[in-house]
Amino acid sequence: PISKKNAEHTKKITGSDSFFLLLTGLAISFLVASLYIFQPPILQFVDYKIYDQFMRSSPVGSKTNIPVIVDIDDESLAELGQWPWPRYRMALLLAKIQQAGALSTGLDILIGEPDRTSPATIKNSLREELGVEVNFKGLPQGLMDND
């Protein structure tokens, strides 16, 4: 506890209570700014946990009229491989978007060449370039060409 004598002594040194209040405000501001700039891992962890809890508590089945953009970013490329992706992978991603409740989907992608990862294309390339005959047993005919 601060005694009356200490409070009077502090008041003599600082001149008034407003100086102490200003100093306290500056210290708190500096602390908050430092935490914002340096973002200690423990605070990021707490922030993520709060966000996770918020997402769990929000209604899952609610729909919105706000359009959503699904972007192919560097993280996606690192996980799924270089662009262009095989057509079957694009089809699987579009199916997931549809299952998530999308009413419509638009693609801003130019697919100007045949899919070089189609089993039929691979089979022809190996036969023409290396003279190797490859058969894909058990693969339905509809999956031989990704286009």
PDB file of C-alpha atoms in Angstrom, residues 1-14 17:
ATOM      1  CA  PRO A   1       0.000   0.000   0.000  1.00  0.00           C
ATOM      2  CA  ILE A   2       1.158   3.505  -0.795  1.00  0.00           C
ATOM      3  CA  SER A   3       1.347   5.611   2.270  1.00  0.00           C
ATOM      4  CA  LYS A   4       0.185   9.190   2.359  1.00  0.00           C
ATOM      5  CA  LYS A   5       3.778  10.277   2.949  1.00  0.00           C
ATOM      6  CA  ASN A   6       5.022   8.434  -0.201  1.00  0.00           C
ATOM      7  CA  ALA A   7       2.210   9.881  -2.278  1.00  0.00           C
ATOM      8  CA  GLU A   8       3.050  13.393  -1.106  1.00  0.00           C
ATOM      9  CA  HIS A   9       6.760  12.788  -1.826  1.00  0.00           C
ATOM     10  CA  THR A  10       5.929  11.569  -5.365  1.00  0.00           C
ATOM     11  CA  LYS A  11       3.683  14.565  -5.876  1.00  0.00           C
ATOM     12  CA  LYS A  12       6.548  16.892  -4.876  1.00  0.00           C
ATOM     13  CA  ILE A  13       8.931  15.241  -7.342  1.00  0.00           C
ATOM     14  CA  THR A  14       6.543  15.046 -10.304  1.00  0.00           C
ATOM     15  CA  ASP A  17      -0.819  13.500 -10.324  1.00  0.00           C
TER      16      ASP A  17
END
